[in-house]
Short mmCIF file of C-alpha atoms and ligand atoms in Angstrom, two decimals:
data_model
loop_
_atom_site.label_atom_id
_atom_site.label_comp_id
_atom_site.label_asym_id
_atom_site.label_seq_id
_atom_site.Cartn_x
_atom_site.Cartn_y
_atom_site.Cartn_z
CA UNK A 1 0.00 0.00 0.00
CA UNK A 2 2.48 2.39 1.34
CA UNK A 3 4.60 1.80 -2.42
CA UNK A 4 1.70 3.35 -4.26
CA UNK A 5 2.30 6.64 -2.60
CA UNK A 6 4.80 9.08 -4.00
CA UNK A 7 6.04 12.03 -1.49
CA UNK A 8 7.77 14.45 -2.35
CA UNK A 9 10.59 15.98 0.19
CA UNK A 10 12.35 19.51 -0.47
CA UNK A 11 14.70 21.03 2.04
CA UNK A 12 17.89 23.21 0.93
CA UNK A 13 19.87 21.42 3.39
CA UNK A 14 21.04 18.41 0.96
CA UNK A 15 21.34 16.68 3.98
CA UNK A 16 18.34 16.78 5.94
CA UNK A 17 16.10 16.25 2.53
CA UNK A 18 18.07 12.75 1.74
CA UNK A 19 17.97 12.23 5.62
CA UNK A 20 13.85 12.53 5.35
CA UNK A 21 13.30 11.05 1.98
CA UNK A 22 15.57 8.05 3.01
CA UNK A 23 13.58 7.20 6.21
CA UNK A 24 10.62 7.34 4.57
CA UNK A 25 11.74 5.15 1.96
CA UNK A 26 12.57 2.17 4.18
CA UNK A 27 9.40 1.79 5.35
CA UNK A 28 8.14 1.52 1.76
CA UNK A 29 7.38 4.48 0.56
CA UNK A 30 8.13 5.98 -2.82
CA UNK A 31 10.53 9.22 -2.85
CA UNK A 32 11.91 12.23 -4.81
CA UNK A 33 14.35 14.66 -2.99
CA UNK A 34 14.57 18.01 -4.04
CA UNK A 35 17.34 20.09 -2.52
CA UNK A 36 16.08 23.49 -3.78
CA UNK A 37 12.89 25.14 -3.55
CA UNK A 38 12.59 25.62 -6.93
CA UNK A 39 13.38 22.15 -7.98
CA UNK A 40 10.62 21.26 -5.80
CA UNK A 41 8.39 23.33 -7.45
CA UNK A 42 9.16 21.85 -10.43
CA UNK A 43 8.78 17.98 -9.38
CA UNK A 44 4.87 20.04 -8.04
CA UNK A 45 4.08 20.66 -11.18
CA UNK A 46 4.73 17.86 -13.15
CA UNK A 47 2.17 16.09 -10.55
CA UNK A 48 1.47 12.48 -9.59
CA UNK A 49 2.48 13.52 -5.89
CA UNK A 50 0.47 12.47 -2.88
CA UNK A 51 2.67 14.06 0.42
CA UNK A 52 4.96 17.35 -0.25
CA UNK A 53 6.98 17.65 3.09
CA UNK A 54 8.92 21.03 2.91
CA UNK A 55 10.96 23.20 4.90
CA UNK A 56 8.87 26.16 5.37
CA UNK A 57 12.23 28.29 5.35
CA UNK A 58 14.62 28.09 2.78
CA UNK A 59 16.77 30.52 0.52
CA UNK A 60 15.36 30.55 -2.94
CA UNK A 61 11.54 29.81 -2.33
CA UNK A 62 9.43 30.31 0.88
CA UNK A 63 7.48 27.32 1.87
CA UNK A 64 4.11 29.16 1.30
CA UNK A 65 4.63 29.58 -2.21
CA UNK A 66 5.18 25.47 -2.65
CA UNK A 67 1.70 25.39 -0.42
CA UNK A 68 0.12 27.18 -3.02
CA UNK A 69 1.74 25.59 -5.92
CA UNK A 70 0.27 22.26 -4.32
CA UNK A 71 -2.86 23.71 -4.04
CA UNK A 72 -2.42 24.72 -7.67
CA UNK A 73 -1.38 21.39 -8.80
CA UNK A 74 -2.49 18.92 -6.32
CA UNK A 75 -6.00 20.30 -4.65
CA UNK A 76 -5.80 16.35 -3.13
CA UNK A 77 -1.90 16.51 -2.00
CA UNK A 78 -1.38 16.90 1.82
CA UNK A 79 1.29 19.66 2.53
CA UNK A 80 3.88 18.67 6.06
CA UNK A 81 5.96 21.90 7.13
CA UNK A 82 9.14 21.12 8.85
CA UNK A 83 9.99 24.24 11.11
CA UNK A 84 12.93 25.73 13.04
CA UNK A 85 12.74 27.13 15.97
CA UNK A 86 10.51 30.87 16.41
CA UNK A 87 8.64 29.65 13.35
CA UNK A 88 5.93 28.26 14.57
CA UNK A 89 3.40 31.09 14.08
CA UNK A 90 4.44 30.99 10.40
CA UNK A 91 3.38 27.12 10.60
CA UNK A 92 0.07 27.80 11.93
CA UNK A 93 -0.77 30.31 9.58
CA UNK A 94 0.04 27.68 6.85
CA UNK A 95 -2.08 25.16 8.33
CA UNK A 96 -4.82 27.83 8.20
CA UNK A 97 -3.83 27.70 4.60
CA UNK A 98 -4.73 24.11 4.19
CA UNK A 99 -1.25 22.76 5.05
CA UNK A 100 -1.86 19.52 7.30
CA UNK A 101 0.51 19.98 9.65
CA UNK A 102 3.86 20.63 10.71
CA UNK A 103 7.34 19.07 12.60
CA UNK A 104 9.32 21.19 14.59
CA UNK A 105 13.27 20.69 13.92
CA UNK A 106 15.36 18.53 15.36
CA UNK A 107 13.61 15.65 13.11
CA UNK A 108 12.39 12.75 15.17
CA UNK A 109 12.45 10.18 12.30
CA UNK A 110 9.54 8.13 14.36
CA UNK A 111 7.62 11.55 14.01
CA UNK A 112 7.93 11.77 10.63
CA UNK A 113 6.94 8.15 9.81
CA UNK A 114 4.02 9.29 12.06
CA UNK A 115 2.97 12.38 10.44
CA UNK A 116 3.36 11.14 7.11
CA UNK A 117 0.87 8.01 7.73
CA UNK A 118 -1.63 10.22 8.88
CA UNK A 119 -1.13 12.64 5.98
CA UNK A 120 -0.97 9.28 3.71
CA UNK A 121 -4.34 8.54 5.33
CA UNK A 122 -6.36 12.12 5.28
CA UNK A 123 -5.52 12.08 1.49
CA UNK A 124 -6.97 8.63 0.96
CA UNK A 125 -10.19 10.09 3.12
CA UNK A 126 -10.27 13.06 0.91
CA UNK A 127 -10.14 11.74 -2.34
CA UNK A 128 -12.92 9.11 -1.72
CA UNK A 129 -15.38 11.73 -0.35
CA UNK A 130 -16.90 13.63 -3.32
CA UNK A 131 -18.90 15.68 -0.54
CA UNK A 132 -15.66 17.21 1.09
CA UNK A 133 -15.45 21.18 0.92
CA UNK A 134 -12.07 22.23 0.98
CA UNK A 135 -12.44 24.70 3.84
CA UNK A 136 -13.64 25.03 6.89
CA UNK A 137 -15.31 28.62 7.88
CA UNK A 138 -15.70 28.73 11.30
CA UNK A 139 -12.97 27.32 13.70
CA UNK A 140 -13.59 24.96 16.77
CA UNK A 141 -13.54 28.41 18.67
CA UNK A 142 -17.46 29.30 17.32
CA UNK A 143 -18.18 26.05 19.74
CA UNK A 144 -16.62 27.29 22.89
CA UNK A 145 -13.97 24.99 23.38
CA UNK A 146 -11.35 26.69 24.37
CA UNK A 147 -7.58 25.03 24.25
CA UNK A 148 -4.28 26.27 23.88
CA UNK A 149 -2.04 22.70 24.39
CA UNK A 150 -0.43 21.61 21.20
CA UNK A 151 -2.28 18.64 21.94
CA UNK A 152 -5.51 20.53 21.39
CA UNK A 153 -4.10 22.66 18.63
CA UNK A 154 -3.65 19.25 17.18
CA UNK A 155 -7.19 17.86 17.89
CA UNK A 156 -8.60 20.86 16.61
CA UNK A 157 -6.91 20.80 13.35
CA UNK A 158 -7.89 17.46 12.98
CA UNK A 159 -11.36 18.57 13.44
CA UNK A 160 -11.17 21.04 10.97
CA UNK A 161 -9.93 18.98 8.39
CA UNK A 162 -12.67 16.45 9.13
CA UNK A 163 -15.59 18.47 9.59
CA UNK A 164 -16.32 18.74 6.04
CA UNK A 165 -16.17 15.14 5.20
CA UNK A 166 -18.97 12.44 5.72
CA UNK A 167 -15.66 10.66 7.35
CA UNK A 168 -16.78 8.19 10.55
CA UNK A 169 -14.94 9.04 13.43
CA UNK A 170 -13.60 7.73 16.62
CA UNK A 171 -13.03 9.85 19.79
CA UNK A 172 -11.64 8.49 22.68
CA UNK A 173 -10.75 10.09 25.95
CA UNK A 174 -11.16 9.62 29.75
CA UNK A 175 -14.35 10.73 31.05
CA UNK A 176 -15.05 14.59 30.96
CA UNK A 177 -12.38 15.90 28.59
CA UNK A 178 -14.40 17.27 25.81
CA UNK A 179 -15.96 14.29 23.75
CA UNK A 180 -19.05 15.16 23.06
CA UNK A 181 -17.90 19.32 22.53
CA UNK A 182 -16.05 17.83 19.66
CA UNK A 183 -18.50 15.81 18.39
CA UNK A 184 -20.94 18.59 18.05
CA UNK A 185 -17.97 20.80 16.58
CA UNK A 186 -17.67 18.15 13.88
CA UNK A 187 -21.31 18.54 13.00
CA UNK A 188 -21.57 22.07 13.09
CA UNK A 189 -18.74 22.69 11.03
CA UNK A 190 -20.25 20.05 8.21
CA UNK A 191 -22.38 20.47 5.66
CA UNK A 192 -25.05 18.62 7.54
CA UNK A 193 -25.34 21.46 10.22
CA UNK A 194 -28.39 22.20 9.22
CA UNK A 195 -29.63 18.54 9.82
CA UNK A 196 -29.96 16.72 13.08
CA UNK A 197 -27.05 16.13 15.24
CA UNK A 198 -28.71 12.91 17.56
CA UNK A 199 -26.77 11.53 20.57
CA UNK A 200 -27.83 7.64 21.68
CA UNK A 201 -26.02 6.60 25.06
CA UNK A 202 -25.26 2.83 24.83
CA UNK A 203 -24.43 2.77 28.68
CA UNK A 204 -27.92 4.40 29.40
CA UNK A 205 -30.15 2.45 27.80
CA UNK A 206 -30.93 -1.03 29.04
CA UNK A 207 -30.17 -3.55 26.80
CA UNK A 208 -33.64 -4.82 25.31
CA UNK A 209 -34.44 -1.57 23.99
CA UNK A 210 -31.02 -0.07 22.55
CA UNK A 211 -32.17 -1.85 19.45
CA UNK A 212 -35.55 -0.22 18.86
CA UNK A 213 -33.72 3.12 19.80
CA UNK A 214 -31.37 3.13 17.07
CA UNK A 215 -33.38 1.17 14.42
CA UNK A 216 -36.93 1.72 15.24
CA UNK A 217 -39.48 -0.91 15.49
CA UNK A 218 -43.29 -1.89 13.88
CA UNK A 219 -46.35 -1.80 15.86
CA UNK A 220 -46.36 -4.88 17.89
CA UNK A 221 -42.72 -5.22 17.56
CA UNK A 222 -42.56 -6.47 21.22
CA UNK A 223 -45.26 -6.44 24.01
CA UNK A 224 -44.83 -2.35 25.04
CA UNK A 225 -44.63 -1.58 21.31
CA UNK A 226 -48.17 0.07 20.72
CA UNK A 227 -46.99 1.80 17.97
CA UNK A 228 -44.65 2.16 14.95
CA UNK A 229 -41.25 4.11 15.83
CA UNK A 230 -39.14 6.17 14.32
CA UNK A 231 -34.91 5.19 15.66
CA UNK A 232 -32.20 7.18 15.97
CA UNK A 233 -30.99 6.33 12.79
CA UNK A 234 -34.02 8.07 11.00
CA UNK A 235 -34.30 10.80 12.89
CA UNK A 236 -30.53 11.65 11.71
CA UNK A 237 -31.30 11.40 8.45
CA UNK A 238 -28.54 13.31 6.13
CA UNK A 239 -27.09 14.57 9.58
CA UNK A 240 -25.10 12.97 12.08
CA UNK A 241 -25.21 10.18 15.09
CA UNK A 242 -23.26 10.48 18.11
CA UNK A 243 -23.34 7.02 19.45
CA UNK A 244 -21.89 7.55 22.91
CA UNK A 245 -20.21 5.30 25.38
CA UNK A 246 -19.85 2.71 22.51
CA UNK A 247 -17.63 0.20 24.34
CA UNK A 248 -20.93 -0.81 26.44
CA UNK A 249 -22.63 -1.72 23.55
CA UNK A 250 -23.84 -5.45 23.56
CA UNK A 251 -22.51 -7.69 21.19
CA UNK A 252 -25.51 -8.59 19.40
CA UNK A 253 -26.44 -4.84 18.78
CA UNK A 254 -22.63 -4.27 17.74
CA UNK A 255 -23.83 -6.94 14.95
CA UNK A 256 -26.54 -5.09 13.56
CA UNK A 257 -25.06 -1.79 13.64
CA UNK A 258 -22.10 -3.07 11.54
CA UNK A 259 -24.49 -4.58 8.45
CA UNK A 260 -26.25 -0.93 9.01
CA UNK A 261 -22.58 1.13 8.23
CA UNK A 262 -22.09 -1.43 5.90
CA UNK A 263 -24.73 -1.22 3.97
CA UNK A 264 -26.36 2.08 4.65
CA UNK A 265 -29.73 0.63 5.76
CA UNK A 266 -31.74 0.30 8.55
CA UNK A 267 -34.46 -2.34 9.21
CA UNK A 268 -36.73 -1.16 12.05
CA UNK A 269 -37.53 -4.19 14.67
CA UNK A 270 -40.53 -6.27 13.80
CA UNK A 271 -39.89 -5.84 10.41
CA UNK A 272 -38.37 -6.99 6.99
CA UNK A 273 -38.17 -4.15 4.75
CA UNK A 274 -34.35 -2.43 4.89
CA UNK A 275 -34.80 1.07 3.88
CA UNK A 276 -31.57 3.41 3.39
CA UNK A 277 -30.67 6.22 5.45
CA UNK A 278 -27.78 8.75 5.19
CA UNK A 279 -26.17 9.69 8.46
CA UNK A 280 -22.80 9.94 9.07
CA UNK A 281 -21.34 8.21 12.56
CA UNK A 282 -19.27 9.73 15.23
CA UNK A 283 -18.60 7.36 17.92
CA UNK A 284 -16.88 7.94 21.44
CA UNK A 285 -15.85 5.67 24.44
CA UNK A 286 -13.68 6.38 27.83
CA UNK A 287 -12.75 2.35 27.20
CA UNK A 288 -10.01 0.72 25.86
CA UNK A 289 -11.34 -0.72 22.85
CA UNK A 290 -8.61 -2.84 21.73
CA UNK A 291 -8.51 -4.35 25.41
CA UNK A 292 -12.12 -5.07 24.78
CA UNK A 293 -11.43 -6.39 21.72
CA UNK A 294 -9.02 -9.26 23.13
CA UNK A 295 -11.86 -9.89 25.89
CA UNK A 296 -14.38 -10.53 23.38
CA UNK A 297 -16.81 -7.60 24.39
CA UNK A 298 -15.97 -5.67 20.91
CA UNK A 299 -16.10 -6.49 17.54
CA UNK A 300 -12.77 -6.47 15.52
CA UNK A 301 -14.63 -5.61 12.41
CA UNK A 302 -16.72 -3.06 13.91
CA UNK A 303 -14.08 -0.80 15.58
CA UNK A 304 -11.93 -1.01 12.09
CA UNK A 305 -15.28 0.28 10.91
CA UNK A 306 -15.25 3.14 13.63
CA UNK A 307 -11.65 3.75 13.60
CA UNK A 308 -11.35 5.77 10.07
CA UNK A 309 -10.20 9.11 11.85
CA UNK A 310 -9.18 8.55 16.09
CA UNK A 311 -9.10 11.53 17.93
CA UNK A 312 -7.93 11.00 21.18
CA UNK A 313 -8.53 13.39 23.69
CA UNK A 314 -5.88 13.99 26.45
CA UNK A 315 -6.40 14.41 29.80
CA UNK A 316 -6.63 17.99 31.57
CA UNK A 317 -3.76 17.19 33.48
CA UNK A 318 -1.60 16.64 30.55
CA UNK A 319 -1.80 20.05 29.36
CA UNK A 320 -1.31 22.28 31.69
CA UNK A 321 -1.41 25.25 29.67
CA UNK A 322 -5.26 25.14 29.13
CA UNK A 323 -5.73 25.27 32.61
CA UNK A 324 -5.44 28.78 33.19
CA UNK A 325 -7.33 29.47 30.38
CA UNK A 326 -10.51 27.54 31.33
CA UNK A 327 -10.44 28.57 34.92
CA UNK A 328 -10.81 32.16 33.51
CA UNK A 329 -13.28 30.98 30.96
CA UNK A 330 -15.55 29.40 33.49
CA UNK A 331 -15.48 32.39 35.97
CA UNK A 332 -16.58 34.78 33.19
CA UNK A 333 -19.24 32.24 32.35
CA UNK A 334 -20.73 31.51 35.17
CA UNK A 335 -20.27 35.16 36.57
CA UNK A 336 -22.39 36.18 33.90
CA UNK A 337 -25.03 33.08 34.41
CA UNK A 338 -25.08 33.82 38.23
CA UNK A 339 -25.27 37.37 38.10
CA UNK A 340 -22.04 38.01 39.73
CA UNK A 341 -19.56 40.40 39.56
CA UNK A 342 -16.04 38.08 39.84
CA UNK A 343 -12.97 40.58 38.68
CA UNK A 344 -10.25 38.19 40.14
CA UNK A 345 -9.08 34.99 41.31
CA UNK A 346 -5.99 35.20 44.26
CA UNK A 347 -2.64 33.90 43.02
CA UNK A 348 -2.86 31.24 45.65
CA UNK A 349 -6.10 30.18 44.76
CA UNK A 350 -5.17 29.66 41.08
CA UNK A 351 -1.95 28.16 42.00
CA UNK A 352 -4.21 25.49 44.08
CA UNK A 353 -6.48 24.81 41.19
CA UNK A 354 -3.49 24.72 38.93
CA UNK A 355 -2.08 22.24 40.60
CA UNK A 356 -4.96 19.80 41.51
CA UNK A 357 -5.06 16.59 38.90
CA UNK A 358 -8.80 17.11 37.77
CA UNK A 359 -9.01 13.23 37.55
CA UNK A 360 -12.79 14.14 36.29
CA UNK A 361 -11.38 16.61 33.86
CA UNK A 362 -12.93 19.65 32.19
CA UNK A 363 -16.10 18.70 33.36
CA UNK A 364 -14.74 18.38 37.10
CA UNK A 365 -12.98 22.11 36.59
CA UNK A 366 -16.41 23.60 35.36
CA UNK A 367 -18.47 22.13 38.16
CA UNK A 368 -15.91 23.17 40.79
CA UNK A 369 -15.83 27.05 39.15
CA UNK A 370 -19.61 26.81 38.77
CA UNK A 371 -20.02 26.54 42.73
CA UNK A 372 -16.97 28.48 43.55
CA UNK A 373 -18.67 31.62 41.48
CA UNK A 374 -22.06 30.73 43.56
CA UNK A 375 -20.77 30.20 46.91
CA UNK A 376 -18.09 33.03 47.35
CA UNK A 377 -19.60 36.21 48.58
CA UNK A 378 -16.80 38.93 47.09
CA UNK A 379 -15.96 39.64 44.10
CA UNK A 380 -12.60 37.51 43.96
CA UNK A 381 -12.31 34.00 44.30
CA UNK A 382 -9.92 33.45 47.55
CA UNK A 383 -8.58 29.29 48.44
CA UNK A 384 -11.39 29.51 50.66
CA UNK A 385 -13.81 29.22 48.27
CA UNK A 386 -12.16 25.94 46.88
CA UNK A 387 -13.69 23.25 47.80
CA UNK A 388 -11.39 20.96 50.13
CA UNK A 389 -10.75 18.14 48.64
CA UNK A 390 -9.30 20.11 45.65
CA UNK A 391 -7.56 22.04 47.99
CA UNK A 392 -6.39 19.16 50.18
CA UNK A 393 -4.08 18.07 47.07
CA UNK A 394 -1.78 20.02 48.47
CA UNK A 395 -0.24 17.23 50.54
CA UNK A 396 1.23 15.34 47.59
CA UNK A 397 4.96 16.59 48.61
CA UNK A 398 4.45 14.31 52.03
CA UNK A 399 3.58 11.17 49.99
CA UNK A 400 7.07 10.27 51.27
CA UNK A 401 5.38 10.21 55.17
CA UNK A 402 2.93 7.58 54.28
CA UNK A 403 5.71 4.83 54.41
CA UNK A 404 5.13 2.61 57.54
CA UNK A 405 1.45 2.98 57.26
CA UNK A 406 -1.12 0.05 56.63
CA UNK A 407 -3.24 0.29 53.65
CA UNK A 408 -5.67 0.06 55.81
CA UNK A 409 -4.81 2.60 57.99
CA UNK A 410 -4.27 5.34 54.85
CA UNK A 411 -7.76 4.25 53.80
CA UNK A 412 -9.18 5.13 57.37
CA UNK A 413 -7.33 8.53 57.42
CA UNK A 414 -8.75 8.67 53.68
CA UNK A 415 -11.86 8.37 54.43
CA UNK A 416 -11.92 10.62 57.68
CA UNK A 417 -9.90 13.41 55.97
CA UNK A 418 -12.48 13.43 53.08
CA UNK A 419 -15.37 13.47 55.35
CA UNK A 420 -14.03 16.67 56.96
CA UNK A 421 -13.26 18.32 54.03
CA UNK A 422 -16.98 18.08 52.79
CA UNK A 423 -18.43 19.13 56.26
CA UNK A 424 -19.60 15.28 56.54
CA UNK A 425 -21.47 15.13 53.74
CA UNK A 426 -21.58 11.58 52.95
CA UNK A 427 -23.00 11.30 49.29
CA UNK A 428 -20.30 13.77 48.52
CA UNK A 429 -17.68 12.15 50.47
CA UNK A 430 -18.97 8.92 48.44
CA UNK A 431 -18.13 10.10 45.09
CA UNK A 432 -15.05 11.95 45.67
CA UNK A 433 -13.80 8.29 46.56
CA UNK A 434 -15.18 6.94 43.90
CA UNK A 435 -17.07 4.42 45.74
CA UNK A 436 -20.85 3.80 46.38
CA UNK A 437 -22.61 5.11 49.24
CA UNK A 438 -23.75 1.79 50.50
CA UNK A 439 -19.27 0.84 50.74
CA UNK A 440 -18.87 4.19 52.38
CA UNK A 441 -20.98 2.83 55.22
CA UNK A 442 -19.39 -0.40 55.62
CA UNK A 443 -16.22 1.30 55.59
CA UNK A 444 -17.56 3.74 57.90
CA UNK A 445 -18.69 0.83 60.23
CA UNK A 446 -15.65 -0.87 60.05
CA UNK A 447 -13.44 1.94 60.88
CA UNK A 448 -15.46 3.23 63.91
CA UNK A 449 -15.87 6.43 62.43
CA UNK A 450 -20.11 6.56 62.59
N1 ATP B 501 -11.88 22.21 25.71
C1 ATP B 501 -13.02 22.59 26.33
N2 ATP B 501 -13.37 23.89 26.35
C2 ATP B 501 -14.51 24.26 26.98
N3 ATP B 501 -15.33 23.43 27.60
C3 ATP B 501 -15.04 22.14 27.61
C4 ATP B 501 -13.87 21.65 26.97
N4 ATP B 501 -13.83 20.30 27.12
C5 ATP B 501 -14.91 19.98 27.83
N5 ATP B 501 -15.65 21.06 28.13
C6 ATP B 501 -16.89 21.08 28.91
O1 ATP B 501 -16.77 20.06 29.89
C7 ATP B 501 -17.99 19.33 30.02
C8 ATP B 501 -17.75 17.87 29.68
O2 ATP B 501 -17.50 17.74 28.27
P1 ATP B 501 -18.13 16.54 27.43
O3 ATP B 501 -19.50 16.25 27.87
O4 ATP B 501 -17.91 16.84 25.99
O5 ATP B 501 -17.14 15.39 27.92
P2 ATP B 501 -17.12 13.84 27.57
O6 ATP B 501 -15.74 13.52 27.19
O7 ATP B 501 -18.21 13.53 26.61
O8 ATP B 501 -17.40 13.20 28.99
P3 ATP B 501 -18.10 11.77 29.37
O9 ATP B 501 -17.17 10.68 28.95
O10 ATP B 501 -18.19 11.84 30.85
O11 ATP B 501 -19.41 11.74 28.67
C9 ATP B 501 -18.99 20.00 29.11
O12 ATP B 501 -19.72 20.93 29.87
C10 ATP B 501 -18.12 20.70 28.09
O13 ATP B 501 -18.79 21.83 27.60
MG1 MG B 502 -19.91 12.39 26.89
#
């Protein structure tokens, strides 16, 4: 597969370019080298190239001029910028250009290989969807998500490039980091904005009716079905279905979904007649698919089915840098929701929030602003508006103390500490443990601490 696809490298520095082309070429692809800009424009024009990767600095030709020879030339060709250092707001302005990405220098030949799949890959997407408009309008930003990380940058670009495609797409992340805000970016940047965007939650819907949810079902169906139904799958006709929390999906409805992607038709319950529907398929899980996979729980076939374009979202506590930026996002918010006039959070409140783990993410952040803004009664945000447990982090440098402890022991303090910190609430206490109320009061019991 990977022989069929030419790529074209140009970098002025003879070296680097055979470096590149040479690394791409063991692992099958097929390369040209062009150690001038204008060269490279030359090998552009005579066509037949799938993946230009150019410097976007270089003495005879600046990289935005082979962009737009590509674009020229190749309207399918995907365009990877290699840039030095203090050129990375050049690169972004060339992705806004259409370029699909760009490497930062020193080369990392893995990265490369990486970047050039993925390229390899968009351009396959691209050229099989007739429906694809080149650009996108609006950016992620008209949806509110907000995200400075590269790792965002990254997901968002990959949105972009997306959006206008009927593509299927994957998006994985831990619970809370922005799944469904993506989803619903995807949508609204699509041509089928103006058609239905429909969510169906696998893990909320007991199993004997997730079928009649997504595909409908006849009068009589089953005893409970007085009436003909309309699924999911209808009513997102020529838009788009969000099937949510897709790893909890039973096998048997994993099945029928598959011959339904497959073949682009739906056949309600209770009935014979397949009738087709358009609707293009954005799935998301906080599972490990392929770990479901080896258990049996997940079709093979069904997640290669899914898996067309992966985003994965990281979690807020890899990218710090957005931190900061939501906090402030979610005070103005919620000021403005609650009436409130919030001009400023303390240094040593933000430093606390900054430095708490968020194991329940963006949505964890926004809940925790949403009652700071309600509960504080000034018009800053001081640590003692945090709520404790977030505040109680703080202790991580004594981890070291625990030694000599019984796990037991650490779960009593645990438990106690927690208790305190939410004025004995216990539901609360509950689910900042992560544990059911019903264990809290065993624990509780066991521990003497009733
Ligand atoms: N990057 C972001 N910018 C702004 N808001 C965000 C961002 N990411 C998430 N949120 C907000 O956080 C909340 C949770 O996001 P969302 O529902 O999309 O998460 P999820 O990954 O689907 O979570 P779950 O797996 O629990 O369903 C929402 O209120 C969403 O608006
Ligand atoms: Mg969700």
């Amino acid at each position: 597969m990977r022989s069929d696809v030419r790529i074209l490298v140009i970098d002025d520095e003879e070296d680097h370019a055979r470096a590149m082309a040479e690394c791409l070429e063991k692992v099958g692809y097929q390369c040209i080298a062009a150690t001038e800009g204008k060269e490279g424009l030359r090998v552009i024009k005579r066509g037949g190239i799938d993946v230009v990767v150019t410097d976007l600095v270089m003495k005879d030709v600046d990289g935005m001029e082979v962009l737009e020879a590509v674009r020229e030339r190749l309207p399918d060709a995907q365009v990877i910028f290699i840039t030095g250092h203090g050129t990375v707001e050049a690169a972004v302005a060339a992705m806004q250009k259409g370029a699909t990405t760009f490497i930062q220098k020193p080369i990392n030949i893995h990265q490369l290989r990486v970047e050039v799949d993925e390229a390899v890959r968009k351009q396959v997407l691209m050229r099989s969807n007739p429906q694809r408009v080149t650009q996108v309008e609006e950016g992620c930003g008209s949806q509110g998500i907000i995200g400075n990380s590269t790792k965002m940058q990254r997901i968002f670009s990959i949105t972009r490039q997306i959006a206008p495609t009927s593509a299927t797409a994957l998006i994985i992340g831990e619970s809370g980091t922005g799944k469904e805000l993506i989803a619903r970016a995807i949508h609204y940047n699509s041509p089928r904005k103006a058609q239905p965007f429909v969510v169906i939650n696998s893990a909320a819907i007991p199993e004997g009716l997730l079928e009649s949810e997504l595909f409908g079902h006849e009068r009589g169906a089953f005893t409970g079905a007085f009436s003909q139904r309309k699924g999911k799958f209808e009513h997102a006709h020529r838009g788009t279905l969000f099937l949510d929390e897709i790893g909890d999906m039973p096998l048997s409805t994993q099945a029928k979904l598959l011959r339904v992607i497959e073949d682009g038709k739906v056949v309600r319950v209770g009935s014979n007649e397949p009738f087709s529907v358009d609707v293009r398929i954005i799935a998301a899980t906080n599972q490990d698919l392929e770990a479901l996979i080896r258990e049996g729980r997940f079709r093979e076939d069904l997640y290669f089915r899914l898996n067309v374009v992966c985003l994965k979202l990281p979690p807020l506590r890899e990218r710090q840098e957005d931190k900061s930026l939501l906090i402030d996002a979610f005070v103005k918010e919620y000021s403005r929701v609650y009436g409130k006039k919030i001009t400023s959070i303390t240094p040593e409140a933000r430093r606390r929030l900054l430095n708490y783990s968020w194991p329940g993410n963006v949505r964890e952040l926004k809940n925790c602003i949403e009652s700071m803004v309600v509960l504080t009664s000034d018009s800053t945000i001081g640590v003692e508006d945090i709520p404790g447990h977030i505040a109680l982090e703080e202790g991580q440098e004594e981890k070291g103390a625990l030694v000599g402890m019984s796990i037991a022991e650490m779960e009593k303090e645990l438990i106690k500490n927690t208790l305190a910190a939410v004025g004995g609430n216990r539901g609360a206490s509950a689910k900042i443990l992560g544990i059911g109320e019903r264990t809290l009061y065993r624990k509780l019991d066991q521990y003497g601490l009733k």
